[in-house]
């Protein structure tokens, strides 16, 4: 009995230690919506203000949970960052996000998520003293739908696309964006004035979110859900043409399964990128990773062969 009690006590301590890795906070409330985030803080605080990473999980705007962002958030916190993985409205739940869906609904899903990412950002700006955050060093990241959210949050006109009365400061700009298998609807949103350091990673044969420029899901042009997207390869080349700072990791012949690859399996690459940004180190690199997958006929890029 005594041995059992000791084991139970050890288990409770283990669970408590795990629970202390993060705290769950409410970052936005209105009459119809309550949104939470999981906050990971560095073990050592110190007096110097910390950079912040806000992560948005994937799931096609219909599923997924903020727990999916715990690996990258926990690792970033271990490297001196304040980090948060947020929940957001899954607007496409019980709606079609496929070729036979409704185009305006797709756009609305991204708009709502991007606005809620802005609200999470505003929460941290308003509480920067409490959490010891340097508001000039806020990064955003996301996987798949989360990547689309982050990219649009980085580059959309917040006055035109804003949905909520509380706004980010007019002069606010993210320090950088990290996109896993993401895309943007209008590449012309990325200009010399608006461009920020960008880390992108993507499978070159992704049939869900295009690696380069194509319709979402490669839908035919007569589809009700037809939506043109500019993927990682197109974004990377565009930023380089603008003389901006960007890094692209291409998983040769890989599909959408690589959308969380760096966040889940190699989070130090993400932290290294953010550290380089903070140290004013410009990136212009394209890393090609072999996957031992065969390129599908009519899809992918020859530099992967």
PDB file of C-alpha atoms in Angstrom:
ATOM      1  CA  UNK A   1       0.000   0.000   0.000  1.00  0.00           C
ATOM      2  CA  UNK A   2       2.846   2.342   0.903  1.00  0.00           C
ATOM      3  CA  UNK A   3       4.560   1.573  -2.407  1.00  0.00           C
ATOM      4  CA  UNK A   4       1.336   2.315  -4.279  1.00  0.00           C
ATOM      5  CA  UNK A   5       0.969   5.649  -2.446  1.00  0.00           C
ATOM      6  CA  UNK A   6       4.521   6.608  -3.362  1.00  0.00           C
ATOM      7  CA  UNK A   7       3.878   5.733  -7.010  1.00  0.00           C
ATOM      8  CA  UNK A   8       0.656   7.733  -6.986  1.00  0.00           C
ATOM      9  CA  UNK A   9       2.456  10.706  -5.432  1.00  0.00           C
ATOM     10  CA  UNK A  10       5.206  10.494  -8.061  1.00  0.00           C
ATOM     11  CA  UNK A  11       2.574  10.365 -10.811  1.00  0.00           C
ATOM     12  CA  UNK A  12       0.813  13.441  -9.432  1.00  0.00           C
ATOM     13  CA  UNK A  13       4.132  15.303  -9.309  1.00  0.00           C
ATOM     14  CA  UNK A  14       4.848  14.283 -12.910  1.00  0.00           C
ATOM     15  CA  UNK A  15       1.435  15.447 -14.109  1.00  0.00           C
ATOM     16  CA  UNK A  16       1.806  18.711 -12.189  1.00  0.00           C
ATOM     17  CA  UNK A  17       5.225  19.314 -13.715  1.00  0.00           C
ATOM     18  CA  UNK A  18       3.814  18.719 -17.174  1.00  0.00           C
ATOM     19  CA  UNK A  19       0.895  21.048 -16.447  1.00  0.00           C
ATOM     20  CA  UNK A  20       3.304  23.796 -15.450  1.00  0.00           C
ATOM     21  CA  UNK A  21       4.853  23.871 -18.931  1.00  0.00           C
ATOM     22  CA  UNK A  22       2.181  26.354 -20.020  1.00  0.00           C
ATOM     23  CA  UNK A  23      -0.789  28.340 -18.805  1.00  0.00           C
ATOM     24  CA  UNK A  24      -4.096  28.699 -20.637  1.00  0.00           C
ATOM     25  CA  UNK A  25      -5.364  32.269 -21.019  1.00  0.00           C
ATOM     26  CA  UNK A  26      -8.331  33.951 -22.655  1.00  0.00           C
ATOM     27  CA  UNK A  27      -7.105  36.463 -25.226  1.00  0.00           C
ATOM     28  CA  UNK A  28     -10.385  37.578 -26.793  1.00  0.00           C
ATOM     29  CA  UNK A  29     -14.031  37.749 -25.719  1.00  0.00           C
ATOM     30  CA  UNK A  30     -17.104  39.308 -27.271  1.00  0.00           C
ATOM     31  CA  UNK A  31     -20.824  38.497 -27.226  1.00  0.00           C
ATOM     32  CA  UNK A  32     -20.432  35.397 -29.394  1.00  0.00           C
ATOM     33  CA  UNK A  33     -16.799  34.284 -29.130  1.00  0.00           C
ATOM     34  CA  UNK A  34     -14.302  33.311 -26.465  1.00  0.00           C
ATOM     35  CA  UNK A  35     -10.776  32.451 -27.607  1.00  0.00           C
ATOM     36  CA  UNK A  36      -7.931  30.942 -25.612  1.00  0.00           C
ATOM     37  CA  UNK A  37      -4.216  30.420 -26.013  1.00  0.00           C
ATOM     38  CA  UNK A  38      -1.592  28.295 -24.322  1.00  0.00           C
ATOM     39  CA  UNK A  39       1.311  30.421 -23.134  1.00  0.00           C
ATOM     40  CA  UNK A  40       4.840  29.070 -22.713  1.00  0.00           C
ATOM     41  CA  UNK A  41       7.308  31.252 -20.829  1.00  0.00           C
ATOM     42  CA  UNK A  42      11.099  30.994 -20.696  1.00  0.00           C
ATOM     43  CA  UNK A  43      12.395  29.292 -17.550  1.00  0.00           C
ATOM     44  CA  UNK A  44      14.781  32.202 -16.983  1.00  0.00           C
ATOM     45  CA  UNK A  45      13.156  35.611 -17.298  1.00  0.00           C
ATOM     46  CA  UNK A  46      15.811  38.240 -16.529  1.00  0.00           C
ATOM     47  CA  UNK A  47      15.329  41.965 -17.068  1.00  0.00           C
ATOM     48  CA  UNK A  48      15.769  41.972 -20.837  1.00  0.00           C
ATOM     49  CA  UNK A  49      12.493  41.920 -22.758  1.00  0.00           C
ATOM     50  CA  UNK A  50      11.847  38.756 -24.755  1.00  0.00           C
ATOM     51  CA  UNK A  51      10.829  38.135 -28.355  1.00  0.00           C
ATOM     52  CA  UNK A  52       7.441  36.480 -28.902  1.00  0.00           C
ATOM     53  CA  UNK A  53       6.260  33.712 -31.221  1.00  0.00           C
ATOM     54  CA  UNK A  54       2.508  33.244 -31.838  1.00  0.00           C
ATOM     55  CA  UNK A  55       1.623  29.958 -33.561  1.00  0.00           C
ATOM     56  CA  UNK A  56      -1.555  29.034 -35.474  1.00  0.00           C
ATOM     57  CA  UNK A  57      -2.407  25.347 -35.939  1.00  0.00           C
ATOM     58  CA  UNK A  58      -3.634  23.773 -39.169  1.00  0.00           C
ATOM     59  CA  UNK A  59      -6.749  21.767 -39.932  1.00  0.00           C
ATOM     60  CA  UNK A  60      -8.412  23.283 -42.971  1.00  0.00           C
ATOM     61  CA  UNK A  61     -10.198  25.921 -40.848  1.00  0.00           C
ATOM     62  CA  UNK A  62     -12.489  23.073 -39.771  1.00  0.00           C
ATOM     63  CA  UNK A  63     -10.451  21.088 -37.240  1.00  0.00           C
ATOM     64  CA  UNK A  64      -7.269  20.936 -35.234  1.00  0.00           C
ATOM     65  CA  UNK A  65      -6.414  22.219 -31.773  1.00  0.00           C
ATOM     66  CA  UNK A  66      -3.866  24.577 -30.266  1.00  0.00           C
ATOM     67  CA  UNK A  67      -2.146  21.525 -28.713  1.00  0.00           C
ATOM     68  CA  UNK A  68      -0.750  20.897 -32.200  1.00  0.00           C
ATOM     69  CA  UNK A  69       1.451  23.951 -31.671  1.00  0.00           C
ATOM     70  CA  UNK A  70       2.870  22.855 -28.335  1.00  0.00           C
ATOM     71  CA  UNK A  71       6.091  21.349 -29.699  1.00  0.00           C
ATOM     72  CA  UNK A  72       7.283  24.513 -31.435  1.00  0.00           C
ATOM     73  CA  UNK A  73       6.002  26.726 -28.604  1.00  0.00           C
ATOM     74  CA  UNK A  74       7.688  24.705 -25.869  1.00  0.00           C
ATOM     75  CA  UNK A  75      10.966  24.579 -27.793  1.00  0.00           C
ATOM     76  CA  UNK A  76      10.923  28.312 -28.524  1.00  0.00           C
ATOM     77  CA  UNK A  77      10.341  28.999 -24.825  1.00  0.00           C
ATOM     78  CA  UNK A  78      13.315  26.783 -23.963  1.00  0.00           C
ATOM     79  CA  UNK A  79      15.415  29.046 -26.199  1.00  0.00           C
ATOM     80  CA  UNK A  80      14.386  32.288 -24.502  1.00  0.00           C
ATOM     81  CA  UNK A  81      11.199  33.191 -26.388  1.00  0.00           C
ATOM     82  CA  UNK A  82       7.748  33.843 -25.010  1.00  0.00           C
ATOM     83  CA  UNK A  83       5.566  31.545 -27.139  1.00  0.00           C
ATOM     84  CA  UNK A  84       1.858  30.955 -27.557  1.00  0.00           C
ATOM     85  CA  UNK A  85      -0.299  28.526 -29.512  1.00  0.00           C
ATOM     86  CA  UNK A  86      -3.751  29.980 -30.150  1.00  0.00           C
ATOM     87  CA  UNK A  87      -7.246  28.711 -30.790  1.00  0.00           C
ATOM     88  CA  UNK A  88      -9.340  30.464 -33.432  1.00  0.00           C
ATOM     89  CA  UNK A  89     -12.792  30.136 -34.958  1.00  0.00           C
ATOM     90  CA  UNK A  90     -13.006  27.018 -37.157  1.00  0.00           C
ATOM     91  CA  UNK A  91     -15.360  28.690 -39.596  1.00  0.00           C
ATOM     92  CA  UNK A  92     -15.291  25.906 -42.183  1.00  0.00           C
ATOM     93  CA  UNK A  93     -16.528  23.245 -39.773  1.00  0.00           C
ATOM     94  CA  UNK A  94     -19.577  21.650 -41.430  1.00  0.00           C
ATOM     95  CA  UNK A  95     -18.818  23.711 -44.548  1.00  0.00           C
ATOM     96  CA  UNK A  96     -16.990  22.666 -47.700  1.00  0.00           C
ATOM     97  CA  UNK A  97     -13.418  23.888 -48.147  1.00  0.00           C
ATOM     98  CA  UNK A  98     -13.029  21.829 -51.326  1.00  0.00           C
ATOM     99  CA  UNK A  99     -13.581  22.541 -55.029  1.00  0.00           C
ATOM    100  CA  UNK A 100     -17.363  22.323 -54.647  1.00  0.00           C
ATOM    101  CA  UNK A 101     -17.370  24.815 -51.789  1.00  0.00           C
ATOM    102  CA  UNK A 102     -18.165  28.534 -51.930  1.00  0.00           C
ATOM    103  CA  UNK A 103     -15.312  30.906 -52.730  1.00  0.00           C
ATOM    104  CA  UNK A 104     -16.487  33.725 -50.458  1.00  0.00           C
ATOM    105  CA  UNK A 105     -16.724  31.283 -47.554  1.00  0.00           C
ATOM    106  CA  UNK A 106     -13.094  30.275 -48.066  1.00  0.00           C
ATOM    107  CA  UNK A 107     -11.994  33.903 -47.988  1.00  0.00           C
ATOM    108  CA  UNK A 108     -14.130  34.578 -44.916  1.00  0.00           C
ATOM    109  CA  UNK A 109     -12.525  31.664 -43.049  1.00  0.00           C
ATOM    110  CA  UNK A 110      -9.055  33.114 -43.635  1.00  0.00           C
ATOM    111  CA  UNK A 111     -10.235  36.624 -42.780  1.00  0.00           C
ATOM    112  CA  UNK A 112     -11.721  35.566 -39.437  1.00  0.00           C
ATOM    113  CA  UNK A 113      -8.614  33.592 -38.473  1.00  0.00           C
ATOM    114  CA  UNK A 114      -6.254  36.429 -39.472  1.00  0.00           C
ATOM    115  CA  UNK A 115      -8.310  38.915 -37.471  1.00  0.00           C
ATOM    116  CA  UNK A 116      -8.165  36.672 -34.431  1.00  0.00           C
ATOM    117  CA  UNK A 117      -4.402  36.376 -34.828  1.00  0.00           C
ATOM    118  CA  UNK A 118      -4.307  40.182 -34.829  1.00  0.00           C
ATOM    119  CA  UNK A 119      -6.345  40.128 -31.616  1.00  0.00           C
ATOM    120  CA  UNK A 120      -3.909  37.669 -30.025  1.00  0.00           C
ATOM    121  CA  UNK A 121      -1.099  40.008 -31.046  1.00  0.00           C
ATOM    122  CA  UNK A 122      -2.948  42.962 -29.538  1.00  0.00           C
ATOM    123  CA  UNK A 123      -3.444  41.007 -26.311  1.00  0.00           C
ATOM    124  CA  UNK A 124       0.320  40.581 -25.983  1.00  0.00           C
ATOM    125  CA  UNK A 125       1.031  44.203 -26.874  1.00  0.00           C
ATOM    126  CA  UNK A 126      -1.400  45.310 -24.165  1.00  0.00           C
ATOM    127  CA  UNK A 127       0.187  42.876 -21.697  1.00  0.00           C
ATOM    128  CA  UNK A 128       3.795  43.289 -22.803  1.00  0.00           C
ATOM    129  CA  UNK A 129       4.956  44.477 -19.380  1.00  0.00           C
ATOM    130  CA  UNK A 130       3.265  41.572 -17.620  1.00  0.00           C
ATOM    131  CA  UNK A 131       4.951  38.985 -19.840  1.00  0.00           C
ATOM    132  CA  UNK A 132       8.184  40.943 -20.415  1.00  0.00           C
ATOM    133  CA  UNK A 133       7.738  41.078 -24.224  1.00  0.00           C
ATOM    134  CA  UNK A 134       9.585  43.262 -26.729  1.00  0.00           C
ATOM    135  CA  UNK A 135       6.712  44.284 -29.027  1.00  0.00           C
ATOM    136  CA  UNK A 136       9.107  45.050 -31.884  1.00  0.00           C
ATOM    137  CA  UNK A 137      10.103  41.367 -31.928  1.00  0.00           C
ATOM    138  CA  UNK A 138       6.829  39.526 -32.505  1.00  0.00           C
ATOM    139  CA  UNK A 139       6.907  36.580 -34.925  1.00  0.00           C
ATOM    140  CA  UNK A 140       3.932  34.635 -36.247  1.00  0.00           C
ATOM    141  CA  UNK A 141       3.877  31.095 -37.576  1.00  0.00           C
ATOM    142  CA  UNK A 142       1.446  28.486 -38.785  1.00  0.00           C
ATOM    143  CA  UNK A 143       0.950  25.158 -40.490  1.00  0.00           C
ATOM    144  CA  UNK A 144      -1.361  24.693 -43.527  1.00  0.00           C
ATOM    145  CA  UNK A 145      -4.503  26.723 -42.694  1.00  0.00           C
ATOM    146  CA  UNK A 146      -2.480  28.315 -39.902  1.00  0.00           C
ATOM    147  CA  UNK A 147       0.200  29.272 -42.416  1.00  0.00           C
ATOM    148  CA  UNK A 148      -2.400  30.895 -44.672  1.00  0.00           C
ATOM    149  CA  UNK A 149      -3.665  32.736 -41.599  1.00  0.00           C
ATOM    150  CA  UNK A 150      -0.180  33.966 -40.683  1.00  0.00           C
ATOM    151  CA  UNK A 151       0.716  35.062 -44.211  1.00  0.00           C
ATOM    152  CA  UNK A 152      -2.486  37.048 -44.634  1.00  0.00           C
ATOM    153  CA  UNK A 153      -2.151  38.529 -41.139  1.00  0.00           C
ATOM    154  CA  UNK A 154       1.334  39.673 -42.102  1.00  0.00           C
ATOM    155  CA  UNK A 155       0.364  41.290 -45.401  1.00  0.00           C
ATOM    156  CA  UNK A 156      -3.327  42.200 -45.508  1.00  0.00           C
ATOM    157  CA  UNK A 157      -4.383  45.827 -45.062  1.00  0.00           C
ATOM    158  CA  UNK A 158      -5.737  45.720 -41.514  1.00  0.00           C
ATOM    159  CA  UNK A 159      -8.109  48.650 -42.096  1.00  0.00           C
ATOM    160  CA  UNK A 160      -9.714  47.049 -45.148  1.00  0.00           C
ATOM    161  CA  UNK A 161      -9.854  43.489 -43.791  1.00  0.00           C
ATOM    162  CA  UNK A 162     -10.432  44.254 -40.106  1.00  0.00           C
ATOM    163  CA  UNK A 163     -13.518  42.802 -38.394  1.00  0.00           C
ATOM    164  CA  UNK A 164     -13.125  43.970 -34.783  1.00  0.00           C
ATOM    165  CA  UNK A 165     -13.132  47.468 -33.273  1.00  0.00           C
ATOM    166  CA  UNK A 166      -9.873  47.075 -31.358  1.00  0.00           C
ATOM    167  CA  UNK A 167      -6.967  47.510 -33.759  1.00  0.00           C
ATOM    168  CA  UNK A 168      -3.246  46.988 -33.784  1.00  0.00           C
ATOM    169  CA  UNK A 169      -1.201  50.217 -33.843  1.00  0.00           C
ATOM    170  CA  UNK A 170      -1.016  51.681 -37.363  1.00  0.00           C
ATOM    171  CA  UNK A 171       2.760  51.426 -37.430  1.00  0.00           C
ATOM    172  CA  UNK A 172       2.905  47.863 -36.112  1.00  0.00           C
ATOM    173  CA  UNK A 173       4.788  45.317 -38.220  1.00  0.00           C
ATOM    174  CA  UNK A 174       5.611  41.708 -37.440  1.00  0.00           C
ATOM    175  CA  UNK A 175       9.296  40.851 -37.083  1.00  0.00           C
ATOM    176  CA  UNK A 176       8.891  37.802 -39.298  1.00  0.00           C
ATOM    177  CA  UNK A 177       6.591  35.011 -40.450  1.00  0.00           C
ATOM    178  CA  UNK A 178       7.100  31.229 -40.630  1.00  0.00           C
ATOM    179  CA  UNK A 179       4.843  29.311 -43.017  1.00  0.00           C
ATOM    180  CA  UNK A 180       4.480  25.535 -43.264  1.00  0.00           C
ATOM    181  CA  UNK A 181       2.783  24.623 -46.573  1.00  0.00           C
ATOM    182  CA  UNK A 182       1.009  27.961 -46.729  1.00  0.00           C
ATOM    183  CA  UNK A 183      -0.031  30.324 -49.505  1.00  0.00           C
ATOM    184  CA  UNK A 184      -1.335  33.831 -50.083  1.00  0.00           C
ATOM    185  CA  UNK A 185      -4.230  34.894 -52.294  1.00  0.00           C
ATOM    186  CA  UNK A 186      -2.525  37.944 -53.777  1.00  0.00           C
ATOM    187  CA  UNK A 187       1.251  37.989 -54.031  1.00  0.00           C
ATOM    188  CA  UNK A 188       1.112  41.707 -54.848  1.00  0.00           C
ATOM    189  CA  UNK A 189       0.328  42.312 -51.172  1.00  0.00           C
ATOM    190  CA  UNK A 190       4.029  41.653 -50.576  1.00  0.00           C
ATOM    191  CA  UNK A 191       5.806  44.858 -51.548  1.00  0.00           C
ATOM    192  CA  UNK A 192       9.170  46.471 -50.831  1.00  0.00           C
ATOM    193  CA  UNK A 193       7.447  48.445 -48.087  1.00  0.00           C
ATOM    194  CA  UNK A 194       5.548  45.562 -46.507  1.00  0.00           C
ATOM    195  CA  UNK A 195       7.961  42.639 -46.904  1.00  0.00           C
ATOM    196  CA  UNK A 196       9.206  40.997 -43.705  1.00  0.00           C
ATOM    197  CA  UNK A 197      11.700  38.158 -43.127  1.00  0.00           C
ATOM    198  CA  UNK A 198      10.028  34.903 -44.116  1.00  0.00           C
ATOM    199  CA  UNK A 199      10.754  31.210 -43.543  1.00  0.00           C
ATOM    200  CA  UNK A 200       8.787  28.841 -45.764  1.00  0.00           C
ATOM    201  CA  UNK A 201       8.735  25.053 -46.004  1.00  0.00           C
ATOM    202  CA  UNK A 202       6.616  22.982 -48.370  1.00  0.00           C
ATOM    203  CA  UNK A 203       6.385  19.679 -50.245  1.00  0.00           C
ATOM    204  CA  UNK A 204       6.966  20.283 -53.965  1.00  0.00           C
ATOM    205  CA  UNK A 205       4.079  17.959 -54.946  1.00  0.00           C
ATOM    206  CA  UNK A 206       1.494  19.273 -52.484  1.00  0.00           C
ATOM    207  CA  UNK A 207      -1.948  18.803 -54.066  1.00  0.00           C
ATOM    208  CA  UNK A 208      -3.833  20.607 -51.282  1.00  0.00           C
ATOM    209  CA  UNK A 209      -2.023  23.932 -51.023  1.00  0.00           C
ATOM    210  CA  UNK A 210       0.055  24.589 -54.158  1.00  0.00           C
ATOM    211  CA  UNK A 211       3.811  24.743 -53.780  1.00  0.00           C
ATOM    212  CA  UNK A 212       4.024  27.384 -56.517  1.00  0.00           C
ATOM    213  CA  UNK A 213       1.063  29.135 -58.176  1.00  0.00           C
ATOM    214  CA  UNK A 214      -2.136  27.214 -58.822  1.00  0.00           C
ATOM    215  CA  UNK A 215      -5.730  26.889 -57.684  1.00  0.00           C
ATOM    216  CA  UNK A 216      -6.412  25.618 -54.165  1.00  0.00           C
ATOM    217  CA  UNK A 217      -6.737  21.821 -54.409  1.00  0.00           C
ATOM    218  CA  UNK A 218      -5.920  22.323 -58.108  1.00  0.00           C
ATOM    219  CA  UNK A 219      -9.635  22.929 -58.688  1.00  0.00           C
ATOM    220  CA  UNK A 220     -10.875  23.322 -62.277  1.00  0.00           C
ATOM    221  CA  UNK A 221     -11.638  26.878 -63.308  1.00  0.00           C
ATOM    222  CA  UNK A 222     -15.403  26.239 -63.368  1.00  0.00           C
ATOM    223  CA  UNK A 223     -15.462  25.059 -59.731  1.00  0.00           C
ATOM    224  CA  UNK A 224     -17.555  27.066 -57.270  1.00  0.00           C
ATOM    225  CA  UNK A 225     -14.667  26.963 -54.789  1.00  0.00           C
ATOM    226  CA  UNK A 226     -11.968  27.979 -57.275  1.00  0.00           C
ATOM    227  CA  UNK A 227      -9.331  30.085 -55.511  1.00  0.00           C
ATOM    228  CA  UNK A 228      -5.943  31.035 -56.920  1.00  0.00           C
ATOM    229  CA  UNK A 229      -3.097  30.723 -54.434  1.00  0.00           C
ATOM    230  CA  UNK A 230       0.567  31.682 -54.492  1.00  0.00           C
ATOM    231  CA  UNK A 231       2.477  29.043 -52.550  1.00  0.00           C
ATOM    232  CA  UNK A 232       5.887  28.920 -50.913  1.00  0.00           C
ATOM    233  CA  UNK A 233       8.002  28.708 -54.070  1.00  0.00           C
ATOM    234  CA  UNK A 234       6.257  31.710 -55.622  1.00  0.00           C
ATOM    235  CA  UNK A 235       6.438  33.694 -52.377  1.00  0.00           C
ATOM    236  CA  UNK A 236      10.135  32.924 -51.937  1.00  0.00           C
ATOM    237  CA  UNK A 237      11.062  34.028 -55.469  1.00  0.00           C
ATOM    238  CA  UNK A 238       8.933  37.159 -55.142  1.00  0.00           C
ATOM    239  CA  UNK A 239      10.619  38.167 -51.883  1.00  0.00           C
ATOM    240  CA  UNK A 240      14.073  37.553 -53.346  1.00  0.00           C
ATOM    241  CA  UNK A 241      13.125  39.720 -56.342  1.00  0.00           C
ATOM    242  CA  UNK A 242      12.207  42.452 -53.844  1.00  0.00           C
ATOM    243  CA  UNK A 243      15.650  42.067 -52.232  1.00  0.00           C
ATOM    244  CA  UNK A 244      13.967  40.843 -49.068  1.00  0.00           C
ATOM    245  CA  UNK A 245      15.072  38.185 -46.598  1.00  0.00           C
ATOM    246  CA  UNK A 246      13.670  34.681 -47.119  1.00  0.00           C
ATOM    247  CA  UNK A 247      14.506  31.020 -46.658  1.00  0.00           C
ATOM    248  CA  UNK A 248      12.677  28.153 -48.385  1.00  0.00           C
ATOM    249  CA  UNK A 249      12.942  24.482 -47.421  1.00  0.00           C
ATOM    250  CA  UNK A 250      11.601  22.240 -50.190  1.00  0.00           C
ATOM    251  CA  UNK A 251      10.713  18.619 -49.511  1.00  0.00           C
ATOM    252  CA  UNK A 252      11.214  17.093 -52.939  1.00  0.00           C
ATOM    253  CA  UNK A 253       8.168  15.275 -54.270  1.00  0.00           C
ATOM    254  CA  UNK A 254       6.560  15.587 -50.857  1.00  0.00           C
ATOM    255  CA  UNK A 255       2.893  16.347 -50.355  1.00  0.00           C
ATOM    256  CA  UNK A 256       0.867  18.199 -47.749  1.00  0.00           C
ATOM    257  CA  UNK A 257       2.097  15.822 -45.042  1.00  0.00           C
ATOM    258  CA  UNK A 258       5.155  18.093 -44.653  1.00  0.00           C
ATOM    259  CA  UNK A 259       3.073  21.069 -43.510  1.00  0.00           C
ATOM    260  CA  UNK A 260       4.164  20.644 -39.875  1.00  0.00           C
ATOM    261  CA  UNK A 261       7.631  19.204 -40.527  1.00  0.00           C
ATOM    262  CA  UNK A 262       9.808  21.917 -38.988  1.00  0.00           C
ATOM    263  CA  UNK A 263       7.384  22.763 -36.198  1.00  0.00           C
ATOM    264  CA  UNK A 264       7.027  19.161 -35.082  1.00  0.00           C
ATOM    265  CA  UNK A 265      10.379  17.561 -35.959  1.00  0.00           C
ATOM    266  CA  UNK A 266      12.993  20.303 -36.304  1.00  0.00           C
ATOM    267  CA  UNK A 267      11.862  23.325 -34.271  1.00  0.00           C
ATOM    268  CA  UNK A 268      15.445  24.520 -33.820  1.00  0.00           C
ATOM    269  CA  UNK A 269      15.508  25.520 -37.514  1.00  0.00           C
ATOM    270  CA  UNK A 270      12.595  27.863 -36.765  1.00  0.00           C
ATOM    271  CA  UNK A 271      14.380  29.293 -33.735  1.00  0.00           C
ATOM    272  CA  UNK A 272      17.613  29.696 -35.718  1.00  0.00           C
ATOM    273  CA  UNK A 273      15.698  31.662 -38.357  1.00  0.00           C
ATOM    274  CA  UNK A 274      14.177  33.972 -35.738  1.00  0.00           C
ATOM    275  CA  UNK A 275      17.552  34.444 -34.070  1.00  0.00           C
ATOM    276  CA  UNK A 276      19.062  35.408 -37.432  1.00  0.00           C
ATOM    277  CA  UNK A 277      16.314  37.988 -37.933  1.00  0.00           C
ATOM    278  CA  UNK A 278      16.945  39.448 -34.486  1.00  0.00           C
ATOM    279  CA  UNK A 279      20.662  39.619 -35.295  1.00  0.00           C
ATOM    280  CA  UNK A 280      19.911  41.415 -38.598  1.00  0.00           C
ATOM    281  CA  UNK A 281      21.237  38.506 -40.643  1.00  0.00           C
ATOM    282  CA  UNK A 282      19.677  38.472 -44.092  1.00  0.00           C
ATOM    283  CA  UNK A 283      18.665  35.120 -45.613  1.00  0.00           C
ATOM    284  CA  UNK A 284      18.510  34.201 -49.283  1.00  0.00           C
ATOM    285  CA  UNK A 285      18.586  30.424 -49.227  1.00  0.00           C
ATOM    286  CA  UNK A 286      16.713  27.528 -50.788  1.00  0.00           C
ATOM    287  CA  UNK A 287      17.347  24.182 -49.082  1.00  0.00           C
ATOM    288  CA  UNK A 288      16.243  21.102 -51.032  1.00  0.00           C
ATOM    289  CA  UNK A 289      15.538  18.008 -48.943  1.00  0.00           C
ATOM    290  CA  UNK A 290      15.296  14.543 -50.502  1.00  0.00           C
ATOM    291  CA  UNK A 291      12.277  12.488 -49.419  1.00  0.00           C
ATOM    292  CA  UNK A 292      12.776   9.354 -51.538  1.00  0.00           C
ATOM    293  CA  UNK A 293       9.289   9.888 -52.913  1.00  0.00           C
ATOM    294  CA  UNK A 294       8.550   9.616 -56.621  1.00  0.00           C
ATOM    295  CA  UNK A 295       7.316  12.670 -58.458  1.00  0.00           C
ATOM    296  CA  UNK A 296       3.764  12.348 -59.693  1.00  0.00           C
ATOM    297  CA  UNK A 297       3.331  12.763 -63.427  1.00  0.00           C
ATOM    298  CA  UNK A 298       2.647  16.380 -64.329  1.00  0.00           C
ATOM    299  CA  UNK A 299       3.398  17.611 -60.816  1.00  0.00           C
ATOM    300  CA  UNK A 300       6.499  18.767 -58.959  1.00  0.00           C
ATOM    301  CA  UNK A 301       9.657  20.497 -60.126  1.00  0.00           C
ATOM    302  CA  UNK A 302      12.641  19.263 -62.074  1.00  0.00           C
ATOM    303  CA  UNK A 303      15.204  20.503 -59.544  1.00  0.00           C
ATOM    304  CA  UNK A 304      13.942  17.729 -57.264  1.00  0.00           C
ATOM    305  CA  UNK A 305      15.010  14.963 -59.683  1.00  0.00           C
TER     306      UNK A 305
END
